[in-house]
Short mmCIF file of C-alpha atoms in Angstrom, two decimals:
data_model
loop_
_atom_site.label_atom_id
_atom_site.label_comp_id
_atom_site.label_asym_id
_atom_site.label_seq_id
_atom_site.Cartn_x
_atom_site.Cartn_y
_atom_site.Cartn_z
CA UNK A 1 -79.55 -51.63 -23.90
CA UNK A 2 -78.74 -51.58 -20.53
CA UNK A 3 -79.63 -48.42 -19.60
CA UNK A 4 -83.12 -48.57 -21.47
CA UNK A 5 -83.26 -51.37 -19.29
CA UNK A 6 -82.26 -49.16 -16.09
CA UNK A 7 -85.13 -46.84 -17.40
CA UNK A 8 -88.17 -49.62 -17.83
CA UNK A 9 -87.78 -51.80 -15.20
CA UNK A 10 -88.84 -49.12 -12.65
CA UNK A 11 -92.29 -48.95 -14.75
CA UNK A 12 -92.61 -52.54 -14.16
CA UNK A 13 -92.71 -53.01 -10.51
CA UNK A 14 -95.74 -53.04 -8.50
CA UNK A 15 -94.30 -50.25 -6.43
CA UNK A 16 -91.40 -47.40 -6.14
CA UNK A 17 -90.62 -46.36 -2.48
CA UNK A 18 -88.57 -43.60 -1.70
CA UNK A 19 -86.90 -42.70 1.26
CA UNK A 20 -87.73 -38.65 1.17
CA UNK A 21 -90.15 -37.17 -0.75
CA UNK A 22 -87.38 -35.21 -2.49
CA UNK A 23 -86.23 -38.58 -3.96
CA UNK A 24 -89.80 -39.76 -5.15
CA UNK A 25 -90.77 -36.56 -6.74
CA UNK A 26 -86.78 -36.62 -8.34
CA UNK A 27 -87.74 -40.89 -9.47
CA UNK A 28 -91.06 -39.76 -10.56
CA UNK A 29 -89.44 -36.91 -13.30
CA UNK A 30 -86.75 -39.46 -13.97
CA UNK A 31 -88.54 -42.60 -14.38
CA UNK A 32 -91.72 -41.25 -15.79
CA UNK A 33 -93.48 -43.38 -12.90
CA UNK A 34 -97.49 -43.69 -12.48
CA UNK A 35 -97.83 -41.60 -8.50
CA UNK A 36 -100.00 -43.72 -7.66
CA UNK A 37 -97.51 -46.59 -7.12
CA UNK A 38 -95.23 -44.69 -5.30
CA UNK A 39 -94.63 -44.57 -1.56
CA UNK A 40 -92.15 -42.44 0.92
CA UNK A 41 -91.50 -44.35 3.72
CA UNK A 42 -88.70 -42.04 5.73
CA UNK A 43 -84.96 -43.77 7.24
CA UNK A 44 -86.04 -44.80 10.48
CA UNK A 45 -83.12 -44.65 13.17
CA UNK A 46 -82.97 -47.18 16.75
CA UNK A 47 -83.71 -44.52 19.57
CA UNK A 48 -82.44 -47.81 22.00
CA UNK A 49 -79.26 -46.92 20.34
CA UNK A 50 -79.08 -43.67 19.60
CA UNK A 51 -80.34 -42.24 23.32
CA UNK A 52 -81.03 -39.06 24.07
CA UNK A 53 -78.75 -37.26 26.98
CA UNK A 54 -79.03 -34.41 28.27
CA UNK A 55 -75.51 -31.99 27.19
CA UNK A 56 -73.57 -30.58 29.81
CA UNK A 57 -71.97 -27.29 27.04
CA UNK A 58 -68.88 -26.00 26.98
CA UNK A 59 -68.13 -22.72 28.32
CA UNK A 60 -64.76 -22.27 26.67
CA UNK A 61 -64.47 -23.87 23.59
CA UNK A 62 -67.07 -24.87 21.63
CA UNK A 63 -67.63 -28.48 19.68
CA UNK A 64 -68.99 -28.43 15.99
CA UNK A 65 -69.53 -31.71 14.87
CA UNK A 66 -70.42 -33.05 11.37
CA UNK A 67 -70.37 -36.69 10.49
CA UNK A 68 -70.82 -37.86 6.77
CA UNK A 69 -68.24 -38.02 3.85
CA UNK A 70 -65.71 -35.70 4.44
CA UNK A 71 -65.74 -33.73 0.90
CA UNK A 72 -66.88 -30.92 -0.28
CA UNK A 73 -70.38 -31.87 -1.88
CA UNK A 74 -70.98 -31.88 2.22
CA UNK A 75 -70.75 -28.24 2.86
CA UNK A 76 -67.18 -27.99 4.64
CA UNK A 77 -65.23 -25.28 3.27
CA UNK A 78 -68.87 -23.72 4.01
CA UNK A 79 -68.76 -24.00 7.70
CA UNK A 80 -64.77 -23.67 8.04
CA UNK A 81 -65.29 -20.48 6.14
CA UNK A 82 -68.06 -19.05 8.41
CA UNK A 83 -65.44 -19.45 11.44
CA UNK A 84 -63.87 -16.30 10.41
CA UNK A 85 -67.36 -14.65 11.54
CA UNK A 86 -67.11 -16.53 15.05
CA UNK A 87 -66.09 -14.58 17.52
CA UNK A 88 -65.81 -17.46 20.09
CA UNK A 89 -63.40 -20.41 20.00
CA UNK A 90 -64.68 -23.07 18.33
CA UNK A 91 -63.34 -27.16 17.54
CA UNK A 92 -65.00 -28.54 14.66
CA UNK A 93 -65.04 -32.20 14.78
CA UNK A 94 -65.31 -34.35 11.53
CA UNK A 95 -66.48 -37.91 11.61
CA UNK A 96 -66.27 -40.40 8.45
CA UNK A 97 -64.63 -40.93 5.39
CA UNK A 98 -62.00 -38.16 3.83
CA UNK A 99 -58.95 -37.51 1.40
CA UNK A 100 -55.88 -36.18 3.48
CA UNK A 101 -55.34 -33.42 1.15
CA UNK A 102 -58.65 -32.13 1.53
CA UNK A 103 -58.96 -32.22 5.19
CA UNK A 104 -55.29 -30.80 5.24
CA UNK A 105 -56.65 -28.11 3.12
CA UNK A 106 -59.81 -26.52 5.17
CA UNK A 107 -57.72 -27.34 8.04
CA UNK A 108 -54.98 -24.62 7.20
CA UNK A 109 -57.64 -22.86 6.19
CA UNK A 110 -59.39 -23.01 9.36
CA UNK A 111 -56.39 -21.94 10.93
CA UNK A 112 -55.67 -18.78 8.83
CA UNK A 113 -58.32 -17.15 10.23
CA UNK A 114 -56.27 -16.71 13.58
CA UNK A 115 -59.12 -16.79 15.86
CA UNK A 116 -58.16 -19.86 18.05
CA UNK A 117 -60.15 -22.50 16.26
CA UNK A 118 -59.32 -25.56 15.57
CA UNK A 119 -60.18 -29.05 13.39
CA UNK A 120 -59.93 -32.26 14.49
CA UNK A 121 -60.62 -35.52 11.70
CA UNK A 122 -61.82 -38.60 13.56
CA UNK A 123 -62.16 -40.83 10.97
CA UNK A 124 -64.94 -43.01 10.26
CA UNK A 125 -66.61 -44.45 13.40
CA UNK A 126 -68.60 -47.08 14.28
CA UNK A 127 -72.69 -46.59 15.73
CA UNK A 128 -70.86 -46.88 18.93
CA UNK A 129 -68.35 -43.93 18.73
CA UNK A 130 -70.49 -42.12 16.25
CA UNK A 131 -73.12 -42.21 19.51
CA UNK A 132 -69.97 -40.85 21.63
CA UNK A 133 -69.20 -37.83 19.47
CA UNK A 134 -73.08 -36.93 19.56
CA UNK A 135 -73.35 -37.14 22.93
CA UNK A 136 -69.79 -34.73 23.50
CA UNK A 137 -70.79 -32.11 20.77
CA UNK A 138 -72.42 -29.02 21.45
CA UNK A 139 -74.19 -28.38 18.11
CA UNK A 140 -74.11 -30.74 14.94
CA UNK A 141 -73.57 -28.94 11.71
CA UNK A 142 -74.68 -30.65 8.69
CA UNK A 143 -74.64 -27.43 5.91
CA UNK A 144 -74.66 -30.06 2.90
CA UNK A 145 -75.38 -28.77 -0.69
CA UNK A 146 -77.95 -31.59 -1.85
CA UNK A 147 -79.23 -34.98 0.24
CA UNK A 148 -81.14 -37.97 -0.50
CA UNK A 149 -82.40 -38.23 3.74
CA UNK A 150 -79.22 -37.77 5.56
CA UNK A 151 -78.78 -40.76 8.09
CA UNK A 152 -76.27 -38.79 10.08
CA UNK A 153 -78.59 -35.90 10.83
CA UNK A 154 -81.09 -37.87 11.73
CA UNK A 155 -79.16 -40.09 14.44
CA UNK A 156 -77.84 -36.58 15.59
CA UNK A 157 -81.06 -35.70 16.26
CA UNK A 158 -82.20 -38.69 18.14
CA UNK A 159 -79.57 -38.11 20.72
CA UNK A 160 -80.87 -34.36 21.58
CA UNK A 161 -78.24 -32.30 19.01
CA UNK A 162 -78.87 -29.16 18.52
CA UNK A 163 -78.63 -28.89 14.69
CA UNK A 164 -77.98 -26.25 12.20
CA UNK A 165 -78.63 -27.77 8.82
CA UNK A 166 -78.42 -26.00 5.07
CA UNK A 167 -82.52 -25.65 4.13
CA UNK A 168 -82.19 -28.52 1.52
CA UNK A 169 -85.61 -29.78 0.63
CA UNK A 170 -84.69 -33.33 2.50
CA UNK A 171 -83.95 -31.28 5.23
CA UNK A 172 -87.03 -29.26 5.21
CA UNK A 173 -88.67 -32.48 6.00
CA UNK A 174 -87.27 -33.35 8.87
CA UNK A 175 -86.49 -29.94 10.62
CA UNK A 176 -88.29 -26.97 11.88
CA UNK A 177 -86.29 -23.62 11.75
CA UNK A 178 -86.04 -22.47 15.76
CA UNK A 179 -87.97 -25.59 16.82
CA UNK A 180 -86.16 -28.67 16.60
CA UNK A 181 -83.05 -26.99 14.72
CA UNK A 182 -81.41 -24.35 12.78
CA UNK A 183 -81.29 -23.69 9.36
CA UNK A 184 -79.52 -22.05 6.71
CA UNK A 185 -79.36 -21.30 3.32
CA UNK A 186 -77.29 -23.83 1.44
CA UNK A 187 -73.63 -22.26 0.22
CA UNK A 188 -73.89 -19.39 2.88
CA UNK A 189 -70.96 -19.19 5.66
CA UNK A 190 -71.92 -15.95 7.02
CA UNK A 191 -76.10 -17.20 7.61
CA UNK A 192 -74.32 -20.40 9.27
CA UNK A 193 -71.88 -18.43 11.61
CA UNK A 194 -74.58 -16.34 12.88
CA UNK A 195 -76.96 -20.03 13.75
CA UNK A 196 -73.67 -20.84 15.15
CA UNK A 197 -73.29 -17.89 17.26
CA UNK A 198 -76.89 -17.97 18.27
CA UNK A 199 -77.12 -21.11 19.61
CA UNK A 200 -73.64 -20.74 21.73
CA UNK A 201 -75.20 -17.30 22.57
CA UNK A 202 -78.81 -18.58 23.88
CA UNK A 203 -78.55 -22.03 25.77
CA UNK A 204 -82.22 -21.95 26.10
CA UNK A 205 -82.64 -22.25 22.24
CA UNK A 206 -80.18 -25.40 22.37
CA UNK A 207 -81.83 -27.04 24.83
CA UNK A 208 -84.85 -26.66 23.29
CA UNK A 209 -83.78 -27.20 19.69
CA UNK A 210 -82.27 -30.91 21.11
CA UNK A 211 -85.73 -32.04 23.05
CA UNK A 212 -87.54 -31.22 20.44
CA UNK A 213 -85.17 -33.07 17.71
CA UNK A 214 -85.61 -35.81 19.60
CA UNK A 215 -88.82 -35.98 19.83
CA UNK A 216 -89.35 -35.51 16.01
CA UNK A 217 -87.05 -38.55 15.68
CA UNK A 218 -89.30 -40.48 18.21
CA UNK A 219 -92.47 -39.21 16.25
CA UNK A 220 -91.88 -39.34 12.88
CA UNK A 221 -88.46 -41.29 12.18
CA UNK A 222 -88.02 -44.45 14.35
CA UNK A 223 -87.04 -47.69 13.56
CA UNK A 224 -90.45 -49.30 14.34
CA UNK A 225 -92.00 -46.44 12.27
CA UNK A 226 -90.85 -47.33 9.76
CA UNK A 227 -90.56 -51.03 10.00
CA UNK A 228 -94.94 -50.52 10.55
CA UNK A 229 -95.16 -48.52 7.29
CA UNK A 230 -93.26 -51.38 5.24
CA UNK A 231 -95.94 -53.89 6.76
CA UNK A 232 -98.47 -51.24 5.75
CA UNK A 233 -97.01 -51.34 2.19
CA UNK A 234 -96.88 -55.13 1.71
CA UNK A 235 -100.35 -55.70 3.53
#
């Protein structure tokens, strides 16, 4: 009873809204829902909070920084596995929620390889420090296998990341391969160690990658965006 209830009641509301349209197109099949009663109105992220700054890169050792839940679903052993094709030292970063064992696991991994990178867990952070670790990173990785609209990206992009991102279909909404980002296809280490190596290899493409990913946030994923297409809705 309950779940035929889980299955009617979306049929009942006025309207379904959807924060990707990867997610309305997956409520639509589930649901059976009528289109015309269903919206997309995309995460919108503060760019007061998350500001843009301009990166001063590393020319030693380079930062790799993914926030989200640290698990696998997210694409880790992915990009700790294409650091055996990296050439250059690299310190990948990982922000939010994870098991010990697991990040124990890809972190002796990581260190197998023998190629003088390394793994640091930071834990979960607040908007605060998540805004720090943005701002110190030189490229955000976010390779995960499937997304709803990834808030994390998104904020990474505000503050001028250059991403590489697996070529999800939520992430084909948001980024532009060689424009505002990098990416890859999803479950493949050696396509992500060579976006990797590009971008530490051109620092014309990161720059560019990072303006432009912050202007895409600006443009089509702001706060007051989409604060103005929820009045829009209710109007």
């Amino acid at each position: 009873k309950a779940l035929a209830s889980i299955y009617s009641f979306p049929r009942k509301v006025k309207g379904v809204v959807s924060n990707s349209l990867t997610v309305q197109s997956a409520s639509i099949s589930a649901y059976r829902l009528n289109k015309d009663k269903c919206h997309v109105i995309h995460r919108g992220i503060d760019t007061s909070i998350f500001q843009f700054k301009k990166k001063r890169y590393q020319t030693d050792r380079f930062n790799v920084t993914f926030a989200g839940r640290v698990h696998e679903p997210k694409g880790l052993d992915d990009l700790v596995s294409a650091l055996a094709f990296v050439p250059y030292p690299v310190t990948v970063t990982l922000c939010g929620n994870g098991e010990p064992v697991y990040i124990a696991a890809i972190l002796e991994k990581l260190r197998s390889f023998n190629l003088g990178h390394d793994l640091i867990y930071a834990g979960p952070q607040s908007p605060s420090e998540l805004l720090r670790y943005f701002h110190d990173c030189d490229i955000f990785a976010f390779p995960s296998h499937s997304e709803g609209m990834p808030k994390a990206l998104l904020e990474a992009m505000c503050c001028g990341c250059p991403v590489v991102c697996s070529d999800i279909l939520p992430h084909k909404e948001v980024v532009q391969d060689g424009k505002n980002g990098l990416m890859v296809p999803v479950k493949s280490p050696k396509d992500l160690a060579n976006a990797i190596i590009r971008y530490i290899e051109n620092p014309t493409l990161r720059e560019l990658c990072g303006r432009n990913a912050r202007q895409t946030i600006e443009d089509r994923f702001s706060k007051q965006r989409e604060l103005d297409s929820w009045l829009q809705l209710l109007r």
